[in-house]
Short mmCIF file of C-alpha atoms in Angstrom, two decimals:
data_model
loop_
_atom_site.label_atom_id
_atom_site.label_comp_id
_atom_site.label_asym_id
_atom_site.label_seq_id
_atom_site.Cartn_x
_atom_site.Cartn_y
_atom_site.Cartn_z
CA MET U 60 90.39 88.29 68.86
CA SER U 61 93.78 87.14 67.53
CA VAL U 62 95.08 83.59 67.86
CA ARG U 63 97.82 84.83 70.20
CA HIS U 64 95.24 86.62 72.34
CA TRP U 65 93.16 83.43 72.51
CA ILE U 66 96.25 81.47 73.56
CA SER U 67 97.13 83.99 76.29
CA SER U 68 93.52 84.06 77.49
CA ALA U 69 93.34 80.29 77.55
CA SER U 70 96.66 80.11 79.40
CA PHE U 71 95.32 82.23 82.26
CA ILE U 72 92.07 80.28 82.46
CA VAL U 73 94.02 77.00 82.42
CA LEU U 74 96.27 78.35 85.19
CA ALA U 75 93.12 79.05 87.21
CA THR U 76 91.44 75.71 86.49
CA VAL U 77 94.37 73.30 86.81
CA ALA U 78 94.15 73.88 90.53
CA MET U 79 90.65 72.41 90.62
CA PRO U 80 91.59 68.71 90.90
CA ALA U 81 93.86 69.39 93.86
CA LEU U 82 91.22 71.62 95.44
CA ALA U 83 88.48 69.10 94.82
CA GLN U 84 90.54 66.33 96.37
CA SER U 85 91.06 68.44 99.45
CA SER U 86 87.39 69.36 99.61
CA ARG U 87 86.30 65.71 99.70
CA GLN U 88 88.28 65.36 102.89
CA ASP U 89 87.54 68.68 104.58
CA GLN U 90 84.35 69.84 102.79
CA ARG U 91 85.63 73.43 102.67
CA LEU U 92 85.65 74.09 98.90
CA ASN U 93 83.33 76.60 97.22
CA VAL U 94 83.54 76.88 93.42
CA THR U 95 81.08 79.09 91.51
CA PRO U 96 81.22 79.31 87.71
CA TYR U 97 78.94 81.98 86.24
CA LEU U 98 77.66 83.62 83.07
CA GLY U 99 76.52 87.21 82.85
CA ILE U 100 75.16 89.84 80.50
CA ASP U 101 74.86 93.56 81.13
CA GLN U 102 74.22 96.82 79.33
CA VAL U 103 76.59 99.78 79.81
CA VAL U 104 76.17 103.39 78.73
CA MET U 105 78.86 106.11 78.89
CA ALA U 106 78.00 109.80 78.48
CA PRO U 107 80.45 112.73 78.52
CA LEU U 108 79.88 115.30 81.27
CA LYS U 109 82.92 117.37 80.30
CA GLY U 110 85.06 117.30 77.19
CA GLU U 111 84.32 116.09 73.71
CA GLY U 112 82.87 112.67 73.07
CA ASP U 113 79.82 110.71 72.09
CA VAL U 114 77.36 108.73 74.16
CA LEU U 115 78.60 105.14 73.91
CA THR U 116 76.65 101.97 74.55
CA TYR U 117 78.02 98.46 75.09
CA THR U 118 76.61 95.02 75.72
CA ASN U 119 78.99 92.97 77.87
CA VAL U 120 78.93 89.18 77.96
CA THR U 121 80.99 87.61 80.74
CA ALA U 122 82.05 84.13 81.78
CA GLY U 123 84.01 83.52 84.93
CA VAL U 124 84.69 81.47 88.02
CA THR U 125 85.28 82.22 91.68
CA ALA U 126 86.69 79.62 94.04
CA GLU U 127 87.88 79.67 97.61
CA VAL U 128 89.23 76.90 99.83
CA ARG U 129 90.97 76.76 103.16
CA SER U 130 91.88 73.34 104.45
CA ARG U 131 94.77 71.53 106.12
CA ARG U 132 96.61 71.08 102.82
CA VAL U 133 95.25 73.71 100.46
CA GLU U 134 94.67 77.44 100.71
CA ALA U 135 93.53 79.14 97.52
CA THR U 136 91.58 81.99 95.96
CA ILE U 137 90.58 82.16 92.29
CA ASP U 138 88.66 85.01 90.67
CA ALA U 139 88.96 84.82 86.87
CA GLN U 140 86.73 86.42 84.25
CA TYR U 141 86.48 86.81 80.47
CA ASN U 142 84.50 89.80 79.19
CA HIS U 143 83.52 90.55 75.59
CA SER U 144 82.07 94.00 74.86
CA PHE U 145 79.81 94.43 71.83
CA GLY U 146 79.91 98.09 70.87
CA TRP U 147 76.82 99.84 69.51
CA GLY U 148 77.83 102.18 66.67
CA SER U 149 81.10 102.99 64.95
CA GLN U 150 82.61 104.83 67.95
CA ALA U 151 82.10 101.94 70.37
CA THR U 152 84.48 99.19 69.30
CA ASP U 153 84.25 95.55 70.33
CA GLN U 154 86.76 94.51 73.00
CA ASP U 155 87.92 91.43 74.86
CA VAL U 156 89.18 91.62 78.43
CA ILE U 157 90.71 88.84 80.52
CA SER U 158 91.03 89.71 84.19
CA GLY U 159 91.50 87.93 87.46
CA ILE U 160 93.72 86.77 90.30
CA LEU U 161 94.90 83.30 91.33
CA ASN U 162 96.64 82.61 94.64
CA MET U 163 97.34 79.06 95.85
CA ARG U 164 99.43 77.27 98.45
CA VAL U 165 99.52 73.48 98.64
CA ASN U 166 101.19 71.78 101.62
CA VAL U 167 102.86 68.83 99.92
CA ALA U 168 104.62 67.39 102.97
CA ARG U 169 105.79 68.52 106.39
CA GLY U 170 107.69 71.76 105.83
CA LEU U 171 107.34 71.55 102.02
CA SER U 172 104.77 73.60 100.11
CA LEU U 173 104.08 74.51 96.49
CA ASN U 174 103.09 78.10 95.80
CA ALA U 175 101.50 79.51 92.65
CA GLY U 176 99.81 82.72 91.61
CA GLY U 177 98.59 84.62 88.56
CA LEU U 178 97.24 87.97 87.44
CA ALA U 179 95.47 89.15 84.30
CA THR U 180 94.29 92.70 83.69
CA ARG U 181 94.40 95.59 81.25
CA VAL U 182 96.47 98.80 81.02
CA ARG U 183 96.52 102.00 78.95
CA THR U 184 99.14 102.25 76.17
CA ASP U 185 98.39 105.70 74.75
CA GLY U 186 100.56 107.68 77.17
CA LEU U 187 97.76 108.29 79.69
CA SER U 188 99.61 106.15 82.22
CA GLY U 189 97.56 105.32 85.27
CA ALA U 190 94.25 106.42 83.73
CA ALA U 191 91.37 103.96 83.65
CA ALA U 192 91.27 101.57 80.68
CA LEU U 193 87.59 102.26 80.20
CA ASN U 194 86.57 100.73 76.87
CA ASP U 195 89.40 102.55 75.15
CA SER U 196 91.11 101.21 72.04
CA PHE U 197 94.59 102.10 73.32
CA THR U 198 94.87 99.25 75.81
CA SER U 199 96.87 96.05 76.27
CA GLN U 200 96.40 92.83 78.18
CA VAL U 201 98.86 92.07 80.98
CA TYR U 202 99.53 88.54 82.23
CA ALA U 203 101.80 87.51 85.10
CA GLY U 204 102.25 84.22 86.92
CA TYR U 205 104.66 82.29 89.10
CA VAL U 206 105.11 78.84 90.60
CA GLY U 207 107.67 77.36 92.95
CA PRO U 208 108.34 75.34 96.10
CA SER U 209 109.34 76.52 99.55
CA TYR U 210 110.77 74.47 102.40
CA THR U 211 111.37 75.09 106.09
CA THR U 212 112.55 72.76 108.83
CA GLN U 213 114.07 72.79 112.29
CA LEU U 214 117.40 71.03 112.88
CA GLY U 215 117.90 71.26 116.61
CA ASP U 216 118.23 74.96 117.40
CA PHE U 217 118.76 75.84 113.74
CA THR U 218 116.00 76.95 111.37
CA VAL U 219 116.58 76.13 107.69
CA ASN U 220 114.62 77.80 104.87
CA GLY U 221 114.76 77.50 101.09
CA SER U 222 112.60 78.60 98.18
CA TYR U 223 112.57 78.87 94.40
CA ARG U 224 110.22 80.89 92.19
CA LEU U 225 109.80 80.75 88.41
CA GLY U 226 107.92 83.75 87.04
CA TYR U 227 106.62 84.88 83.66
CA ALA U 228 105.18 88.29 82.73
CA ARG U 229 103.75 89.42 79.40
CA VAL U 230 102.20 92.52 77.84
CA GLU U 231 100.29 91.73 74.65
CA ASP U 232 101.51 93.00 71.27
CA ASP U 233 98.64 95.36 70.51
CA VAL U 234 100.40 98.38 72.03
CA ASN U 235 100.12 101.82 70.51
CA ALA U 236 103.08 103.51 68.84
CA ASP U 237 105.11 105.92 70.95
CA ILE U 238 103.55 109.27 71.59
CA PRO U 239 104.47 112.00 69.06
CA GLY U 240 107.11 114.33 70.45
CA ALA U 241 108.20 111.97 73.18
CA PRO U 242 111.59 110.22 73.11
CA PRO U 243 111.31 106.58 72.09
CA ILE U 244 111.14 104.46 75.23
CA GLY U 245 110.04 101.07 73.95
CA SER U 246 107.57 98.93 75.82
CA PHE U 247 107.78 95.77 77.87
CA ALA U 248 107.06 92.60 75.88
CA ASP U 249 107.69 89.56 78.10
CA SER U 250 110.24 88.10 80.49
CA TRP U 251 111.14 84.98 82.45
CA SER U 252 112.48 85.36 85.98
CA HIS U 253 114.08 83.06 88.54
CA SER U 254 114.46 83.68 92.27
CA LEU U 255 116.41 81.33 94.55
CA LEU U 256 116.74 81.95 98.31
CA GLY U 257 118.21 79.99 101.23
CA SER U 258 118.96 80.69 104.90
CA VAL U 259 120.04 78.97 108.10
CA GLY U 260 120.14 80.46 111.57
CA PHE U 261 119.14 80.33 115.23
CA ALA U 262 117.03 82.58 117.46
CA PRO U 263 118.41 84.71 120.33
CA GLY U 264 118.88 82.78 123.56
CA THR U 265 119.28 79.37 121.94
CA VAL U 266 122.90 78.87 120.89
CA LEU U 267 124.06 82.41 121.79
CA PRO U 268 122.52 85.44 123.49
CA ILE U 269 122.13 86.96 120.02
CA GLY U 270 120.41 85.43 117.02
CA LEU U 271 122.35 84.86 113.81
CA THR U 272 121.12 84.04 110.31
CA ALA U 273 123.24 83.38 107.22
CA SER U 274 121.38 83.79 103.93
CA ALA U 275 122.14 83.86 100.21
CA GLY U 276 120.13 84.41 97.06
CA TYR U 277 120.25 84.58 93.30
CA ASP U 278 117.82 86.40 90.99
CA ARG U 279 117.77 86.48 87.21
CA GLU U 280 115.43 87.94 84.61
CA ASP U 281 115.65 87.52 80.84
CA ALA U 282 113.46 90.01 78.96
CA SER U 283 112.82 90.01 75.22
CA GLN U 284 113.01 93.81 74.92
CA LEU U 285 116.57 94.43 73.65
CA ASP U 286 117.52 90.98 75.01
CA GLN U 287 117.85 92.43 78.50
CA ARG U 288 119.37 90.39 81.31
CA PHE U 289 119.34 91.07 85.04
CA GLU U 290 121.46 89.06 87.50
CA ASP U 291 121.77 89.58 91.25
CA ALA U 292 123.83 87.30 93.52
CA TRP U 293 124.23 88.09 97.20
CA GLY U 294 125.07 86.66 100.60
CA ARG U 295 124.86 88.17 104.08
CA LEU U 296 124.95 87.53 107.83
CA ASP U 297 122.25 89.09 110.03
CA ALA U 298 122.23 89.49 113.81
CA THR U 299 119.42 90.14 116.29
CA LEU U 300 120.23 91.42 119.80
CA PRO U 301 117.29 91.70 122.24
CA VAL U 302 117.47 94.75 124.52
CA SER U 303 114.09 94.25 126.19
CA ARG U 304 111.11 91.92 126.04
CA THR U 305 109.70 93.72 122.97
CA VAL U 306 112.67 95.54 121.38
CA ALA U 307 115.74 94.20 119.57
CA LEU U 308 118.60 95.76 117.65
CA VAL U 309 119.13 94.24 114.20
CA GLY U 310 121.88 94.52 111.62
CA GLY U 311 123.56 92.72 108.79
CA ILE U 312 126.55 92.77 106.49
CA GLY U 313 127.21 90.99 103.23
CA TYR U 314 128.33 91.13 99.65
CA GLU U 315 126.30 91.66 96.47
CA ASN U 316 127.00 91.58 92.75
CA ILE U 317 124.42 93.01 90.31
CA GLU U 318 124.77 93.14 86.53
CA ILE U 319 122.22 94.43 84.02
CA SER U 320 123.02 94.17 80.33
CA GLN U 321 121.25 94.49 76.97
CA ARG U 322 121.86 94.71 73.24
CA SER U 323 121.45 97.80 71.04
CA PRO U 324 118.36 98.50 68.93
CA VAL U 325 118.48 98.44 65.14
CA LEU U 326 118.94 102.00 63.82
CA ASP U 327 117.58 103.55 60.65
CA ASP U 328 119.64 105.70 58.24
CA ASP U 329 119.21 108.72 60.52
CA GLY U 330 120.49 106.85 63.56
CA THR U 331 117.03 106.62 65.14
CA PRO U 332 116.04 103.37 66.85
CA ILE U 333 113.49 101.38 64.86
CA ILE U 334 110.29 100.63 66.78
CA ARG U 335 107.64 98.10 65.72
CA ASN U 336 104.43 97.54 67.65
CA GLY U 337 105.70 99.98 70.26
CA ARG U 338 108.91 97.99 70.89
CA TYR U 339 112.52 98.27 69.82
CA VAL U 340 113.84 95.96 67.14
CA THR U 341 116.82 94.23 68.76
CA ASP U 342 120.15 94.13 66.92
CA LYS U 343 121.07 90.49 67.57
CA SER U 344 124.56 91.03 66.15
CA ALA U 345 125.37 93.85 68.58
CA PRO U 346 127.56 93.04 71.57
CA ARG U 347 125.90 93.02 74.96
CA ALA U 348 126.31 96.40 76.68
CA LEU U 349 126.61 96.69 80.45
CA VAL U 350 123.68 98.77 81.70
CA TYR U 351 124.43 98.70 85.40
CA GLU U 352 126.98 97.07 87.67
CA PHE U 353 127.21 96.97 91.45
CA ASP U 354 129.90 94.87 93.13
CA ASP U 355 130.48 95.78 96.75
CA ILE U 356 129.86 95.26 100.45
CA ILE U 357 126.31 95.87 101.69
CA TRP U 358 125.25 96.59 105.27
CA ASP U 359 122.37 97.90 107.33
CA VAL U 360 121.38 98.43 110.97
CA GLY U 361 118.05 99.05 112.62
CA VAL U 362 115.52 98.28 115.29
CA LEU U 363 112.79 95.64 115.66
CA TRP U 364 109.76 96.24 117.89
CA ARG U 365 107.38 93.34 118.47
CA PRO U 366 105.07 93.98 121.45
CA SER U 367 102.83 91.02 120.52
CA HIS U 368 102.40 88.34 117.90
CA ARG U 369 99.91 90.69 116.17
CA THR U 370 102.15 93.76 115.87
CA SER U 371 105.61 94.19 114.35
CA LEU U 372 107.70 97.24 113.40
CA GLN U 373 111.10 97.16 111.71
CA ALA U 374 113.20 100.06 110.42
CA ARG U 375 116.65 99.85 108.82
CA VAL U 376 119.22 102.23 107.36
CA GLY U 377 122.29 101.10 105.45
CA GLU U 378 124.44 101.28 102.35
CA ARG U 379 123.64 99.57 99.07
CA TYR U 380 123.70 100.42 95.34
CA GLY U 381 126.52 102.87 96.01
CA GLY U 382 124.55 105.05 98.44
CA MET U 383 122.36 105.12 101.54
CA THR U 384 119.15 103.11 101.63
CA TYR U 385 116.17 103.34 103.99
CA GLN U 386 113.68 100.52 104.44
CA GLY U 387 111.03 99.58 106.95
CA SER U 388 107.72 97.88 107.61
CA PHE U 389 104.86 97.91 110.09
CA THR U 390 102.15 95.26 110.33
CA TRP U 391 99.21 94.90 112.66
CA GLN U 392 96.72 92.04 112.59
CA GLY U 393 93.48 92.50 114.49
CA ARG U 394 90.70 90.00 115.05
CA ASP U 395 88.86 91.19 111.95
CA SER U 396 91.17 93.80 110.43
CA ASN U 397 94.68 94.23 109.10
CA PHE U 398 97.05 97.15 108.52
CA SER U 399 100.43 97.13 106.78
CA LEU U 400 102.92 99.81 105.75
CA VAL U 401 106.12 99.26 103.75
CA VAL U 402 109.00 101.62 102.90
CA PHE U 403 111.05 100.13 100.04
CA ASP U 404 114.21 100.80 98.05
CA GLY U 405 115.64 98.52 95.34
CA ILE U 406 116.53 97.85 91.70
CA ASP U 407 113.50 96.61 89.80
CA SER U 408 111.75 96.18 86.43
CA PHE U 409 108.14 95.81 85.36
CA GLY U 410 108.48 92.03 85.05
CA ARG U 411 110.06 91.46 88.46
CA MET U 412 107.79 94.05 90.06
CA ILE U 413 104.48 92.58 88.87
CA ILE U 414 105.61 89.03 89.73
CA GLY U 415 106.62 90.25 93.19
CA ASP U 416 103.21 91.85 93.67
CA VAL U 417 101.43 88.63 92.69
CA ALA U 418 103.68 86.57 94.98
CA ALA U 419 102.93 88.95 97.88
CA LEU U 420 99.26 87.90 97.80
CA SER U 421 98.37 85.33 100.44
CA GLY U 422 95.38 83.97 102.30
CA SER U 423 92.02 82.79 101.05
CA ASN U 424 89.93 85.82 102.04
CA LEU U 425 90.90 88.18 99.25
CA ASN U 426 88.38 90.79 98.16
CA VAL U 427 89.09 91.41 94.46
CA VAL U 428 87.54 94.77 93.53
CA ARG U 429 86.34 95.03 89.91
CA ASN U 430 85.12 97.90 87.77
CA PRO U 431 81.45 96.98 87.11
CA PHE U 432 81.44 98.67 83.68
CA THR U 433 84.42 96.83 82.17
CA GLY U 434 85.30 93.92 84.47
CA ASP U 435 88.83 95.33 84.94
CA LEU U 436 90.59 95.00 88.28
CA SER U 437 90.41 98.34 90.09
CA GLY U 438 93.96 98.25 91.45
CA CYS U 439 93.90 96.45 94.81
CA ALA U 440 92.95 93.14 96.38
CA PHE U 441 92.15 93.52 100.09
CA SER U 442 92.20 90.98 102.92
CA ALA U 443 91.21 91.50 106.56
CA THR U 444 93.43 88.55 107.51
CA GLY U 445 96.53 89.96 105.74
CA GLY U 446 98.06 89.23 102.37
CA GLY U 447 96.35 91.91 100.27
CA GLN U 448 98.21 93.83 97.60
CA CYS U 449 97.87 96.90 95.34
CA PHE U 450 99.08 96.77 91.71
CA ASN U 451 98.76 100.48 90.86
CA ASP U 452 102.49 101.20 90.80
CA ALA U 453 103.35 98.26 88.58
CA LEU U 454 100.56 98.97 86.08
CA SER U 455 101.17 102.73 85.84
CA GLY U 456 103.68 103.60 83.14
CA VAL U 457 104.62 100.11 81.92
CA THR U 458 108.18 100.27 80.58
CA GLY U 459 110.85 97.93 79.28
CA ASN U 460 113.63 99.58 81.31
CA ASN U 461 115.16 98.71 84.68
CA PHE U 462 114.97 101.35 87.38
CA ARG U 463 115.84 102.29 90.96
CA TYR U 464 112.53 101.91 92.75
CA ARG U 465 111.78 103.78 96.01
CA GLY U 466 108.60 104.65 97.83
CA VAL U 467 106.02 103.82 100.46
CA SER U 468 102.72 101.92 100.35
CA ALA U 469 100.02 101.17 102.92
CA GLN U 470 96.90 99.00 103.13
CA TYR U 471 94.07 98.63 105.61
CA ALA U 472 91.26 96.07 105.45
CA LEU U 473 88.33 95.42 107.78
CA GLN U 474 85.58 92.78 107.77
CA ARG U 475 83.12 93.29 110.63
CA GLY U 476 79.55 92.06 110.55
CA PRO U 477 77.91 93.11 107.27
CA TRP U 478 80.62 95.72 106.55
CA GLY U 479 83.80 95.24 104.55
CA TRP U 480 86.34 98.02 104.01
CA GLY U 481 89.57 98.29 102.04
CA ILE U 482 91.96 101.25 101.78
CA GLY U 483 95.19 101.35 99.77
CA ALA U 484 97.54 104.29 99.16
CA GLY U 485 101.11 104.83 98.10
CA TYR U 486 103.85 106.86 96.48
CA SER U 487 106.77 105.65 94.37
CA GLN U 488 109.63 107.03 92.31
CA ARG U 489 111.35 105.20 89.44
CA LYS U 490 114.77 106.42 88.27
CA PHE U 491 115.58 104.68 85.00
CA ILE U 492 118.85 102.93 84.18
CA THR U 493 120.13 102.61 80.60
CA PRO U 494 123.55 102.13 78.98
CA GLN U 495 125.58 105.23 78.29
CA GLY U 496 126.15 105.68 74.57
CA GLN U 497 122.98 103.86 73.49
CA THR U 498 120.13 105.91 72.01
CA VAL U 499 117.34 104.22 73.88
CA PHE U 500 116.38 106.51 76.73
CA ILE U 501 117.57 109.53 78.70
CA ARG U 502 119.81 108.12 81.41
CA GLY U 503 118.74 109.07 84.89
CA THR U 504 115.23 110.27 84.00
CA ARG U 505 112.54 109.47 86.51
CA ASP U 506 108.80 109.38 87.02
CA GLU U 507 106.59 109.45 90.11
CA ASN U 508 103.24 107.92 90.95
CA TRP U 509 100.69 108.64 93.70
CA PHE U 510 97.62 106.45 94.15
CA GLY U 511 94.70 105.88 96.51
CA ASN U 512 91.90 103.28 96.49
CA VAL U 513 88.96 102.95 98.88
CA SER U 514 86.33 100.23 98.68
CA ALA U 515 83.33 99.52 100.89
CA ASN U 516 80.89 96.61 100.88
CA TYR U 517 77.68 96.24 102.87
CA ARG U 518 75.74 92.97 102.87
CA LEU U 519 72.02 93.59 103.18
CA SER U 520 71.35 89.84 103.26
CA ASP U 521 72.92 86.57 102.10
CA THR U 522 72.11 87.50 98.47
CA ASP U 523 71.89 91.31 98.44
CA SER U 524 74.75 93.80 98.82
CA ILE U 525 75.99 97.29 97.99
CA ASP U 526 79.57 97.92 96.78
CA THR U 527 81.25 101.32 96.52
CA ALA U 528 84.74 102.26 95.35
CA VAL U 529 86.66 105.54 95.01
CA TYR U 530 90.02 105.80 93.27
CA VAL U 531 92.61 108.41 92.31
CA ASN U 532 95.96 108.09 90.54
CA TYR U 533 98.47 110.79 89.58
CA PHE U 534 101.34 109.86 87.27
CA ASP U 535 104.17 112.41 86.87
CA ALA U 536 105.98 111.36 83.70
CA SER U 537 109.72 111.77 83.23
CA ASP U 538 109.73 112.85 79.57
CA ALA U 539 107.44 114.31 76.91
CA ARG U 540 104.67 111.91 77.88
CA PRO U 541 101.84 113.79 79.61
CA ASP U 542 101.38 113.90 83.37
CA VAL U 543 98.02 112.28 84.08
CA LEU U 544 95.49 112.65 86.88
CA ASN U 545 92.76 110.00 86.91
CA TYR U 546 89.93 109.82 89.43
CA GLY U 547 86.55 108.23 89.76
CA ALA U 548 83.96 106.43 91.84
CA PHE U 549 81.21 103.88 91.37
CA THR U 550 78.43 102.24 93.38
CA SER U 551 76.79 98.89 92.60
CA TYR U 552 73.69 97.19 93.99
CA PHE U 553 73.39 93.39 93.75
CA LYS U 554 70.01 91.71 94.21
CA GLY U 555 69.41 87.97 94.39
CA LEU U 556 66.39 87.01 92.28
CA SER U 557 66.63 83.28 92.95
CA ARG U 558 69.17 80.78 94.26
CA ARG U 559 71.25 81.04 91.07
CA LEU U 560 70.09 84.23 89.33
CA SER U 561 71.06 87.74 90.47
CA ALA U 562 70.69 91.26 89.07
CA SER U 563 72.98 94.28 89.35
CA ALA U 564 72.78 98.03 88.77
CA SER U 565 75.71 100.45 88.87
CA VAL U 566 76.36 104.16 88.46
CA GLY U 567 79.75 105.81 88.30
CA ILE U 568 81.93 108.68 87.16
CA ASP U 569 85.45 108.65 85.71
CA GLY U 570 87.67 111.64 84.97
CA ALA U 571 91.11 112.12 83.41
CA LYS U 572 93.27 115.23 83.05
CA ALA U 573 96.52 115.21 81.09
CA ASP U 574 98.98 118.02 80.28
CA ASP U 575 97.80 120.28 77.43
CA LEU U 576 94.66 118.16 77.04
CA ASP U 577 91.14 119.05 78.10
CA THR U 578 89.71 117.33 81.13
CA VAL U 579 87.44 114.43 80.21
CA ILE U 580 84.72 113.34 82.64
CA ASN U 581 82.30 110.52 81.82
CA ALA U 582 79.19 109.36 83.62
CA MET U 583 78.45 105.63 83.43
CA GLY U 584 75.50 103.37 84.08
CA GLN U 585 75.05 99.60 84.06
CA VAL U 586 72.30 97.03 84.54
CA GLY U 587 72.88 93.30 84.24
CA LEU U 588 72.01 89.71 85.10
CA ARG U 589 74.26 86.88 86.30
CA TYR U 590 73.54 83.15 86.48
CA SER U 591 75.71 81.08 88.83
CA PHE U 592 76.06 77.34 88.36
#
């Protein structure tokens, strides 16, 4: 493991553990804190059922911590793990994997809270975008985290809100070179992002028969790849007009200014961009080129249906980014289940997208689904109380470019008696944006991604359980990279041997099919022990 990898790994673990003093302080008052550090060892075997390959054997050593708290001041979930794989034989290489999720909200004072979150996982970097990173050498570590305050208060009939978020995203340097025959696309390295939002308004029937809210925001991202910069400043006025007890008409109008710029890559004698470690070498002396500019009025109209405090539907159509946009959402919160559906349309990047996904996590009842053979996150974190999130779109086809991002995603989670269920599915399209005249990508190219994840958990007792997961992901690439279909399933049985010692056994199958490449299907088995402190 490199020094930089150790530093990144330590950073994530520190991010997870710095919350402990605040959590511990809260637990002394409310006695609601549960922290479980653990050590584990397991044996994994992989055997090809279809396609070429050898039988591979690994010994995995893991160290991790899970923590959950829900009190008057603190609400947090931590699930962080370090996994080192010792490969048996020349074909099974040693690997290190850092994975986990952190989500925390601390109520500092009345109306004022501090929010923080983090994600660590692994992705493919060999062109098989979306396929499982199953002990493959062509992988990279991904880290993302954010922190920031939010404030809300009531001034008479007026509601005032404000928030700020500082985010950082990073993909480690051990990326593979671009795929032969494909146009050079470069890869995301790291970025810092800022998001500032404020609003003031009143509800219908207070000051006026209609509700009005004035809001403004500013977003900025500075990415190291080609010294990219994204800036978005906007302001708008929204109105809500009730037409019945459960239905209201909604609409808004405002102004927005977006600018995306970057520098040119260094070119060789043939005019080809120079790429090192899978990334462009930035020409620092080159002037900044305008990638994208939008400076215009924005508007939208729609309908809001809220038959109860548990159910809400909103659909809007409007004009933004120089064309029509369609957005909507539906949420339903049951006593022990939750369903959400979102239709989205915006300008995004990998850095802003992954930070947004991490920030969307909420609640302290997150079910983080892991691959038992590698320790990797399987794509979604589910919550029956709301606040779950899927990361499949962000982690499929990691790129250093900005893009128009449209699609739909849905999640359902249920926790009833001994049963726990989680279902996530979605579709997205990314249309890439690059400067005209720069040899860095094909302007206007696009890719598409479909994904589905299902997980089920059944608790046989307080210490014994059975976990099952099924997943599928299809990535339709926009260039000479292959289109990839990945699918698989696994089942794990956990048995408590004593108060602190438990055993596990897992079986699974994983398949991948890429253009012009033979289908590869592997069977997997695992047995292991875990000691919890």
